[in-house]
Coordinates of C-alpha atoms (C1' of nucleotides) in Angstrom, one line a residue:
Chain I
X2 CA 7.1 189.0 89.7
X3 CA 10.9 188.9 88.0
X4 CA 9.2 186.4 85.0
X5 CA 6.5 188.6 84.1
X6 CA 7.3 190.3 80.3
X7 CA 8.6 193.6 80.7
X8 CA 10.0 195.1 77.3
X9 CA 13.2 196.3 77.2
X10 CA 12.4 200.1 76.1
X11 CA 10.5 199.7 79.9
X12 CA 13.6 198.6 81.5
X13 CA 15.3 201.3 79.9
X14 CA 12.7 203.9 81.0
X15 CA 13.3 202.9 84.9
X16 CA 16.6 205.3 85.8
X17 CA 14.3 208.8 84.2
X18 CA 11.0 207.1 86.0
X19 CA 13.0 206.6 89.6
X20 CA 14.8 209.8 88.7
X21 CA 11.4 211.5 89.4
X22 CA 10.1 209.6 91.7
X23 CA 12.5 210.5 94.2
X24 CA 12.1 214.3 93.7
X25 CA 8.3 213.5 94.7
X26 CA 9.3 211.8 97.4
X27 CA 11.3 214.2 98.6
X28 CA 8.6 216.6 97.8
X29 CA 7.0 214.6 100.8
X30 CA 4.3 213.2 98.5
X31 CA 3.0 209.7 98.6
X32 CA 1.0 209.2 95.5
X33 CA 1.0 209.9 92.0
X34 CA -1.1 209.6 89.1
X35 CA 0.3 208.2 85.7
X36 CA -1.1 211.2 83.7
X37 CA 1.2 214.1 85.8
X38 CA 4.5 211.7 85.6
X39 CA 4.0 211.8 81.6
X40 CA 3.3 215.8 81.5
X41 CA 6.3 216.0 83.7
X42 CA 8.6 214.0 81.6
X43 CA 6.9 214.9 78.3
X44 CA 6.2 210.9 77.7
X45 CA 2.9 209.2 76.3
X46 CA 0.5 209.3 79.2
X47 CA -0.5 205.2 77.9
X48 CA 3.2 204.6 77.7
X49 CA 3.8 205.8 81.8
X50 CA 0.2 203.9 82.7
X51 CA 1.6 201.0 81.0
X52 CA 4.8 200.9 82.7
X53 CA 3.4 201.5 86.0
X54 CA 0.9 198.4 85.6
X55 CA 4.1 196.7 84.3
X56 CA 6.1 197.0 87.4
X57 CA 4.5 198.1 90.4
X58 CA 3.0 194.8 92.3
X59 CA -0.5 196.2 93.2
X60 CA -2.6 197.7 90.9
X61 CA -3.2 201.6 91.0
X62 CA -6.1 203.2 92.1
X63 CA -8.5 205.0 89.6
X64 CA -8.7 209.0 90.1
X65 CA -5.8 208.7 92.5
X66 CA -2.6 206.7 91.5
X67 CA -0.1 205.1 92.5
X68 CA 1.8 204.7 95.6
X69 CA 5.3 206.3 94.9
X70 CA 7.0 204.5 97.2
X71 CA 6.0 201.1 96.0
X72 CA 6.8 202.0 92.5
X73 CA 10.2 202.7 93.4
X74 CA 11.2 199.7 95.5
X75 CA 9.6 197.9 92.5
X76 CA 11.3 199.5 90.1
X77 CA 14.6 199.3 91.8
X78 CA 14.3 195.8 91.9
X79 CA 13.6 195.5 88.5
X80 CA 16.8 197.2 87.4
X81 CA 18.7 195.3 89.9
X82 CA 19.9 198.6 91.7
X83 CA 19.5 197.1 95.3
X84 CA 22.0 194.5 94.3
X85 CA 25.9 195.3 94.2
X86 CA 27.5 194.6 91.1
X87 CA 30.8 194.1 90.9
X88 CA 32.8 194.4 87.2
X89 CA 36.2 194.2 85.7
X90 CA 37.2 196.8 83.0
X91 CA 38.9 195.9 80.3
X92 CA 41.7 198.3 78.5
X93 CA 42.6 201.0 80.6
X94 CA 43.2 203.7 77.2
X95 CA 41.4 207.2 77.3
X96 CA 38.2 206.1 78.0
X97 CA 38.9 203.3 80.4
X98 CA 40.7 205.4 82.7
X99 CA 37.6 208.0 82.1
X100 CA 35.2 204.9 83.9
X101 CA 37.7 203.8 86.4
X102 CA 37.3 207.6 87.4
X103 CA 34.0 208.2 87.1
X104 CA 32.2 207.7 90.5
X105 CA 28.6 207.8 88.6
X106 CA 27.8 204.1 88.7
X107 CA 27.9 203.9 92.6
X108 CA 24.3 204.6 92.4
X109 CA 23.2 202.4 90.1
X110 CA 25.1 199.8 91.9
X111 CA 28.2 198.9 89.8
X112 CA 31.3 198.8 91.4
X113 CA 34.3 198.4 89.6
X114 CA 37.0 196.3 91.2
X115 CA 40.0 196.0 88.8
X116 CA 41.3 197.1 85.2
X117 CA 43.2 195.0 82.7
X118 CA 45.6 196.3 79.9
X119 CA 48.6 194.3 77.6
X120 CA 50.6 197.4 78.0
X121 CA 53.1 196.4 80.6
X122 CA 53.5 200.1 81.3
X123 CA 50.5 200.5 82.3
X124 CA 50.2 197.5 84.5
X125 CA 51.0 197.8 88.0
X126 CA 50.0 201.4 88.2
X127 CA 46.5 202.1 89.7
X128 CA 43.6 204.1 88.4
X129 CA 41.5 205.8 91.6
X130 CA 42.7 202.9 93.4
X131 CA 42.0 200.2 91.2
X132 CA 45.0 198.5 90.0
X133 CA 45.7 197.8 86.6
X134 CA 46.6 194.2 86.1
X135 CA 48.2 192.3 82.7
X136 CA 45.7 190.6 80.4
X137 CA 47.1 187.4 81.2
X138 CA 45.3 187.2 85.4
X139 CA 41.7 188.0 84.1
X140 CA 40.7 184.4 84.7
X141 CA 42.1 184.2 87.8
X142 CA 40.7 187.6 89.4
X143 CA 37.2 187.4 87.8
X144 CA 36.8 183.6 89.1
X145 CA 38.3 184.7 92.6
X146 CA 36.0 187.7 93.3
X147 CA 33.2 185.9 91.3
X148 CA 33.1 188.6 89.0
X149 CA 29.9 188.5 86.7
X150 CA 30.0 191.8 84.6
X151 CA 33.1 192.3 81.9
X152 CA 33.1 196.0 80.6
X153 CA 35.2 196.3 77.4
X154 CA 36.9 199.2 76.1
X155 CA 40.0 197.8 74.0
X156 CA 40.2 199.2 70.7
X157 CA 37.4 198.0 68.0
X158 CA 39.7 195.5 66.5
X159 CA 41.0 194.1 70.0
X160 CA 37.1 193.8 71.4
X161 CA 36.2 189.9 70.1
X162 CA 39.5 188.4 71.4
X163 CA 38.6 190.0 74.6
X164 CA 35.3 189.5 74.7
X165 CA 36.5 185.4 74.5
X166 CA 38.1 185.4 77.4
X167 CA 36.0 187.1 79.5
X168 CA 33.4 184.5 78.1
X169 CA 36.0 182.2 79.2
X170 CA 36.0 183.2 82.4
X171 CA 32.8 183.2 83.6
X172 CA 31.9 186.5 82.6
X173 CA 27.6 186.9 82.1
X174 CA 27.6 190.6 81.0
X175 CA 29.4 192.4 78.7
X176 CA 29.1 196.2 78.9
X177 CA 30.6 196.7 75.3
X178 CA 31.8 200.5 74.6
X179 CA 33.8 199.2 70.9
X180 CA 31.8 199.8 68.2
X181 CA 31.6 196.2 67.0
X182 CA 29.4 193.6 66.8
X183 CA 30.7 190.9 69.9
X184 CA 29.5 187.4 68.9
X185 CA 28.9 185.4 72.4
X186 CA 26.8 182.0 73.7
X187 CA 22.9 182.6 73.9
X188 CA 22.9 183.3 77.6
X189 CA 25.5 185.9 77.8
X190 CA 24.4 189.3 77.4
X191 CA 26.4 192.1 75.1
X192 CA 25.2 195.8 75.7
X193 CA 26.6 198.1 73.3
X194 CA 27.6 201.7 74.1
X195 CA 27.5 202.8 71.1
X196 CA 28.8 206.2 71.5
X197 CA 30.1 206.3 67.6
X198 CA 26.0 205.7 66.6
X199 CA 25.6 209.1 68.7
X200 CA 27.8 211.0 67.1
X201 CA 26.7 209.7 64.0
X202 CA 23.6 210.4 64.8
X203 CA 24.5 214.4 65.9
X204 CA 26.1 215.0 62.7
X205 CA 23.5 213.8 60.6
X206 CA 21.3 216.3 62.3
X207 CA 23.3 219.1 62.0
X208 CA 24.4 218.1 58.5
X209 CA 21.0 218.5 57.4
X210 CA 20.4 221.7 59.5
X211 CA 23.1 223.4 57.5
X212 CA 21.8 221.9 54.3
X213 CA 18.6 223.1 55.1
X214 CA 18.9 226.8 55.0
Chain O
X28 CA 21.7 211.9 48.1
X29 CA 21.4 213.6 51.5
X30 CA 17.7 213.7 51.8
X31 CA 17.0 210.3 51.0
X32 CA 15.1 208.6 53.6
X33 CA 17.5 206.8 55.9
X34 CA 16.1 205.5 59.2
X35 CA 18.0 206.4 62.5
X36 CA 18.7 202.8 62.8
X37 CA 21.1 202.4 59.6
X38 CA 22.5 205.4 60.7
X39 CA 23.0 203.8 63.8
X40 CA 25.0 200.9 62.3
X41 CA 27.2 203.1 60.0
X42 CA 30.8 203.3 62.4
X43 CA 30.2 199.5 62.8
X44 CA 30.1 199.2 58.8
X45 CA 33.0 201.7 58.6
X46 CA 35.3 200.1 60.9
X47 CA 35.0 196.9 59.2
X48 CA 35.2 198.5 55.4
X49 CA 38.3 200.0 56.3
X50 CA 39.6 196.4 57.5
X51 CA 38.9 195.7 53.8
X52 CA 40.7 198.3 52.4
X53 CA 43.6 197.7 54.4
X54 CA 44.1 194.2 52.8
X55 CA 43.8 195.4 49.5
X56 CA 40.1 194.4 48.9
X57 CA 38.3 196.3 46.5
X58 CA 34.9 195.0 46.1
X59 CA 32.9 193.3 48.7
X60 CA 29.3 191.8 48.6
X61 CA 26.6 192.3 51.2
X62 CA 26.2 188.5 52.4
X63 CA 30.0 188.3 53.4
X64 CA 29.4 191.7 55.6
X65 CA 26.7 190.1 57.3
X66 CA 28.2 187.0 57.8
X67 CA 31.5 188.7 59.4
X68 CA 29.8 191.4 61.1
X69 CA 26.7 188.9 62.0
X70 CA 24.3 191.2 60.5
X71 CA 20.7 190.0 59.0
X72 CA 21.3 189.5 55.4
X73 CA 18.6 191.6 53.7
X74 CA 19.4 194.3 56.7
X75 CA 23.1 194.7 55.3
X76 CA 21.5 194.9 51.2
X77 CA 19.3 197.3 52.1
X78 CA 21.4 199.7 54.2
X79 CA 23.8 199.6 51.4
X80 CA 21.2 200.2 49.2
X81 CA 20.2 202.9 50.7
X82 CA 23.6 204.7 51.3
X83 CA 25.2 203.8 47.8
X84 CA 25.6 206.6 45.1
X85 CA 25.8 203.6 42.4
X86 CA 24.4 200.7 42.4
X87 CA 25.6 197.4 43.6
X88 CA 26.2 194.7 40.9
X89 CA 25.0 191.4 40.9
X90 CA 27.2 188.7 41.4
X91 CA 29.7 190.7 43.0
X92 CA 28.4 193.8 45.5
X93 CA 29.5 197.0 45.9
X94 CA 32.5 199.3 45.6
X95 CA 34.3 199.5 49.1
X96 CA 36.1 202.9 48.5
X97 CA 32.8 204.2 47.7
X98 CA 30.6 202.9 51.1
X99 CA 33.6 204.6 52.7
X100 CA 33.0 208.0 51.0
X101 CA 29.4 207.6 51.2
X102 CA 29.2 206.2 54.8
X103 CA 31.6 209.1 56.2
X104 CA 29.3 211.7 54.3
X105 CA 25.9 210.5 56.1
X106 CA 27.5 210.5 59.2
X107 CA 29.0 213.8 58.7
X108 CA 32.8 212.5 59.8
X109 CA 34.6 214.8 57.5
X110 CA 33.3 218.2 58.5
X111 CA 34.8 218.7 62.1
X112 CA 32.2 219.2 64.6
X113 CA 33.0 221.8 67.2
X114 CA 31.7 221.3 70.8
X115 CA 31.4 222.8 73.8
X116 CA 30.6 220.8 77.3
X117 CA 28.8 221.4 80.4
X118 CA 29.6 220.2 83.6
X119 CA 33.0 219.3 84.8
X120 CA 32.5 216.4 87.1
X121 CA 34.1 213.4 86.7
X122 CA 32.1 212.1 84.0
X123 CA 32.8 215.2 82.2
X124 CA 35.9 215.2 82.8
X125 CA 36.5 212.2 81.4
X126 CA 34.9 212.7 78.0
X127 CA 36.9 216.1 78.1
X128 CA 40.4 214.1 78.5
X129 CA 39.1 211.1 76.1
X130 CA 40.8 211.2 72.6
X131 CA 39.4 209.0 71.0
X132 CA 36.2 211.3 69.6
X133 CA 38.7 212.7 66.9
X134 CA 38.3 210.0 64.6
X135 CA 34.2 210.9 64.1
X136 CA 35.0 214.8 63.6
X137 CA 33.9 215.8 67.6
X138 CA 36.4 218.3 68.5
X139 CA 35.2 219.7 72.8
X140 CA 37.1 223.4 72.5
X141 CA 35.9 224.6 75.5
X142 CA 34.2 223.6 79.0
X143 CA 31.6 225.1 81.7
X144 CA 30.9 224.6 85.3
X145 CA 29.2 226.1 88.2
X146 CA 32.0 225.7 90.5
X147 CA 33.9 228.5 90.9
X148 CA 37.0 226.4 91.8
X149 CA 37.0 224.6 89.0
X150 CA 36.8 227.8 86.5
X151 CA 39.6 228.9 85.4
X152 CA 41.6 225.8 85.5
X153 CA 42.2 223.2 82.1
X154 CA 41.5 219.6 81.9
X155 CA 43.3 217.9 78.4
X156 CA 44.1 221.7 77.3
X157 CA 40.7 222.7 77.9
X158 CA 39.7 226.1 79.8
X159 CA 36.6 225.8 82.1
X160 CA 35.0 228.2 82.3
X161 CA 31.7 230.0 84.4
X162 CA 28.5 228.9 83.3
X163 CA 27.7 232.6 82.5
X164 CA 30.2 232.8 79.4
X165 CA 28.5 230.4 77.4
X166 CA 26.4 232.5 75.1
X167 CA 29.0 234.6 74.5
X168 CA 32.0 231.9 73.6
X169 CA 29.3 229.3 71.5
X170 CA 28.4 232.5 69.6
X171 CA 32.5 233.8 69.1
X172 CA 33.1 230.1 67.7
X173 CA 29.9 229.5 66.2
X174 CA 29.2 226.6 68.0
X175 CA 26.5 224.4 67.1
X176 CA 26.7 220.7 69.5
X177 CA 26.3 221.0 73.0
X178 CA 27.3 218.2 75.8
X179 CA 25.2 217.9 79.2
X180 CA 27.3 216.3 82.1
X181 CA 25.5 218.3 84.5
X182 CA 23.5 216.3 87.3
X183 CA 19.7 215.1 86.1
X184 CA 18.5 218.0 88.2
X185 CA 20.3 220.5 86.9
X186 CA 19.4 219.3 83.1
X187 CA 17.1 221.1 81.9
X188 CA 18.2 224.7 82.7
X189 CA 21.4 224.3 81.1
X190 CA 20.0 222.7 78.1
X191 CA 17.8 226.1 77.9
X192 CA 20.4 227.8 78.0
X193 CA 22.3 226.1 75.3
X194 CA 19.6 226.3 73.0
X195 CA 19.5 230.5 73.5
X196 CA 22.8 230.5 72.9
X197 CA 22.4 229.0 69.2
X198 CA 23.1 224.9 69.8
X199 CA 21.4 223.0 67.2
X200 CA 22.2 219.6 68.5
X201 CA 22.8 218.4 72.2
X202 CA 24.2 215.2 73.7
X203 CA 22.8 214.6 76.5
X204 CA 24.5 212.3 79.1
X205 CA 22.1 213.3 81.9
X206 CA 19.5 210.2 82.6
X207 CA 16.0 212.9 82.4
X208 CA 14.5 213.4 79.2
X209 CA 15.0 217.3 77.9
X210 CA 12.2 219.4 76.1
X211 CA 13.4 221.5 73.5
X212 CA 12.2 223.5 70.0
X213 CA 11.3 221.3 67.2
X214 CA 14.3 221.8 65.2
X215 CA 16.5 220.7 67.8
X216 CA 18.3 217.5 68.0
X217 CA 18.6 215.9 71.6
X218 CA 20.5 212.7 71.9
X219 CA 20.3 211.0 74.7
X220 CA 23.6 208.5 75.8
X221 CA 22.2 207.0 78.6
X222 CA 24.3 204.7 80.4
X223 CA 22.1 204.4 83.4
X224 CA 19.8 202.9 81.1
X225 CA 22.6 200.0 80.0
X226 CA 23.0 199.9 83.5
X227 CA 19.5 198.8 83.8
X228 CA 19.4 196.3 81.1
X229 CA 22.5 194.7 82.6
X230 CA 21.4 194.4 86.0
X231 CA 18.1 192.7 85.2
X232 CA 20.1 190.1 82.7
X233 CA 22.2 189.2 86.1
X234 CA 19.1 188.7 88.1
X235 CA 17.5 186.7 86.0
X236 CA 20.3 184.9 85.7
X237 CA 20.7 184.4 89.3
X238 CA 17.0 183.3 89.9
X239 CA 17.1 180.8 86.7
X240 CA 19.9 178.5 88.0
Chain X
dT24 C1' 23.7 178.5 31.2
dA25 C1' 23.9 178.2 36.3
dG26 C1' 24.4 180.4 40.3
dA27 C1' 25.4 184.2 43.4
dT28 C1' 24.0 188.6 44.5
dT29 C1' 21.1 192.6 44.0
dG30 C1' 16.7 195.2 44.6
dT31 C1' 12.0 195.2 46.1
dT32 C1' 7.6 193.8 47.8
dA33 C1' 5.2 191.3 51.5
dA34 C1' 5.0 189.3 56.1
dT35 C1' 6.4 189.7 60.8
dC36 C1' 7.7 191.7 65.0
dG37 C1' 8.2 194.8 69.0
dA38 C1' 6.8 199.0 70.7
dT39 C1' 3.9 203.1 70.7
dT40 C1' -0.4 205.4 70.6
dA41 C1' -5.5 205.6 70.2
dA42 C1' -9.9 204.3 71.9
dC43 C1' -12.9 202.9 75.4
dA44 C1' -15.0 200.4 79.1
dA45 C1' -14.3 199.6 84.2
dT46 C1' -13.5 201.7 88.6
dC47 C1' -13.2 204.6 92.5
Chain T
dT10 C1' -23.5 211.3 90.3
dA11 C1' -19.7 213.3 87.5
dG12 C1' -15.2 213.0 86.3
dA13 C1' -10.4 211.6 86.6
dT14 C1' -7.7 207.7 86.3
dT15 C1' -6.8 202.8 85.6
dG16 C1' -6.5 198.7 82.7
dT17 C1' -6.9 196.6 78.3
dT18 C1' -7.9 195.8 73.4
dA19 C1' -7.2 197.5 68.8
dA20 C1' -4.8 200.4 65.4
dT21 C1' -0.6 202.3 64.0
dC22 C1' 4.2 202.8 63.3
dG23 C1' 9.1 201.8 62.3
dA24 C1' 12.2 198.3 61.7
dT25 C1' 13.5 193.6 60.7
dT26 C1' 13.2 189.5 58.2
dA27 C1' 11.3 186.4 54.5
dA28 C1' 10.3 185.6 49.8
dC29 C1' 11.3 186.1 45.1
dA30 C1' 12.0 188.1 40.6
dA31 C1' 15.8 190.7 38.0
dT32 C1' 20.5 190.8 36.8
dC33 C1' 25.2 190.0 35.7

DNA sequence: TAGATTGTTAATCGATTAACAATC
DNA sequence: TAGATTGTTAATCGATTAACAATC
């Protein structure tokens, strides 16, 4: 099931899909027809039908649906959420102490276990309760705990040197919140967080809103 | 200049171009040809051409490229980083919390002047200099400061009715962190940072990882 | 002049959407 | 049977990449 060719913008699609499905389920309902999850979400009703074919293991039933609960132990295991993840942080500035913080992730399965920083002042001190070490132990800590996700959030300029060593280290996936382009071997996986792109994105918009009048 | 059609994607790739011009200027540079951004930045050739192209007031010259200073200028005015951007922000968990503490938004023109919650013990209180206040006062503070972006840090559920409500109170542009997609008026921007979505995407790299070896 | 770089048209690619037959 | 829904093929769309003439 994990080979067959799901497109990324699908994968993406999965938290908004389980999102729903679990407020059905809750709701105490059992099936669901592709059609009502697109009115619902305000997607293309081919686009949901797709999906569903995509990921759920039987196939759906005409004039009824699917069954929701299969669809969302499918699509869970798709996007890996049944899994724990554990994932260093690297750069414990503004918006790395903002992660460390957050308890969001939890859900989606991604626990962060420790922070790095080169500012000696900061290391040592602890972040809700994950201590900050010095660059210097990443290798050690990541290859102890066996530590497979690297999430960077050094200062653009900072982000490829980083990025190396957490390469180095046996690092597979690099949740990448500098806006830079991070240059890695084939199998290694950079997802950008592009917040800067929003924001570029906002202003343009309102930019031309104002224009517009 | 400003209605020339510009896809989302080269907007998208602006700050990474920015960052890197600036590099430039720093060390004097003064002219710089599309081929050596793409190589450094490893962009697709005719991607970095174009998107100059299409953002340049003058046109590049052959042989050499384009005028740095003037990507700058032109860059910062498609993105809109030199008119300051006034925000206000819903939701003060800890995600929102962290975004209201996190400094580093300056630098794009984002300024968060004010907060809102539901919580009554969190109202009243200041996070980074920042008043929160009841979810009730928004109309009337976005309309005082003329606000136009608006930030959703509110729970999935709660997404929607708060977006409504921003777009009553005169927000032309919202940024949504909340992993459900919002309906809203035509002429309204939503843009959608969806980590849960990275999340996603890193998680099934992992797996498949896993199950390759 | 030779060669690097620009500007632009055409080909390709991935994803979305439309159309329609198959099914319950 | 009639009609809603699935599954799938074809058309469309936006963006990327390849090819190549124009320019300095």
């Amino acid at each position: 099931m994990s080979d067959r060719n799901i497109s990324k913008q699908t994968i993406r699609r999965i938290p908004i899909y389980l999102q729903h499905l679990k407020d059905l389920k809750i709701k105490n309902m059992t099936i669901i027809s592709a059609p009502s999850v697109a009115a619902e979400l305000k997607l293309n009703e081919v686009q949901v039908r797709k999906d569903f074919a995509a990921m759920s293991t039987t196939h759906g039933k005409p004039k009824t649906g699917f069954i929701i609960n299969e669809l969302i132990i499918n699509m869970e295991s798709f996007a890996g959420y049944n899994n724990t993840n554990e994932a260093i942080l690297v750069g414990a500035g503004s918006l790395g102490k903002a992660l460390l913080s957050y308890k969001g992730f939890e859900i989606y399965g991604l626990d962060i276990v420790a922070a790095f920083d080169i500012d000696s002042r900061l290391t040592g001190t602890e972040i809700s309760g994950k201590v900050i070490f010095p660059l210097t132990e990443i290798n050690e800590i990541s290859n102890k705990y066996n530590i497979k996700i690297g999430i960077i959030t050094v200062p653009a300029n900072e982000a490829q040197k980083v990025c190396d060593v957490l390469v180095c280290s046996g690092i597979m996936a690099i949740w990448n919140f500098a806006p830079v382009h991070l240059t890695v071997p084939a199998d290694i996986l950079v997802q950008n967080e592009n917040m800067a792109a929003s924001l570029a994105m906002l202003s343009k918009h309102l930019r031309e809103h104002i224009e517009g009048k």
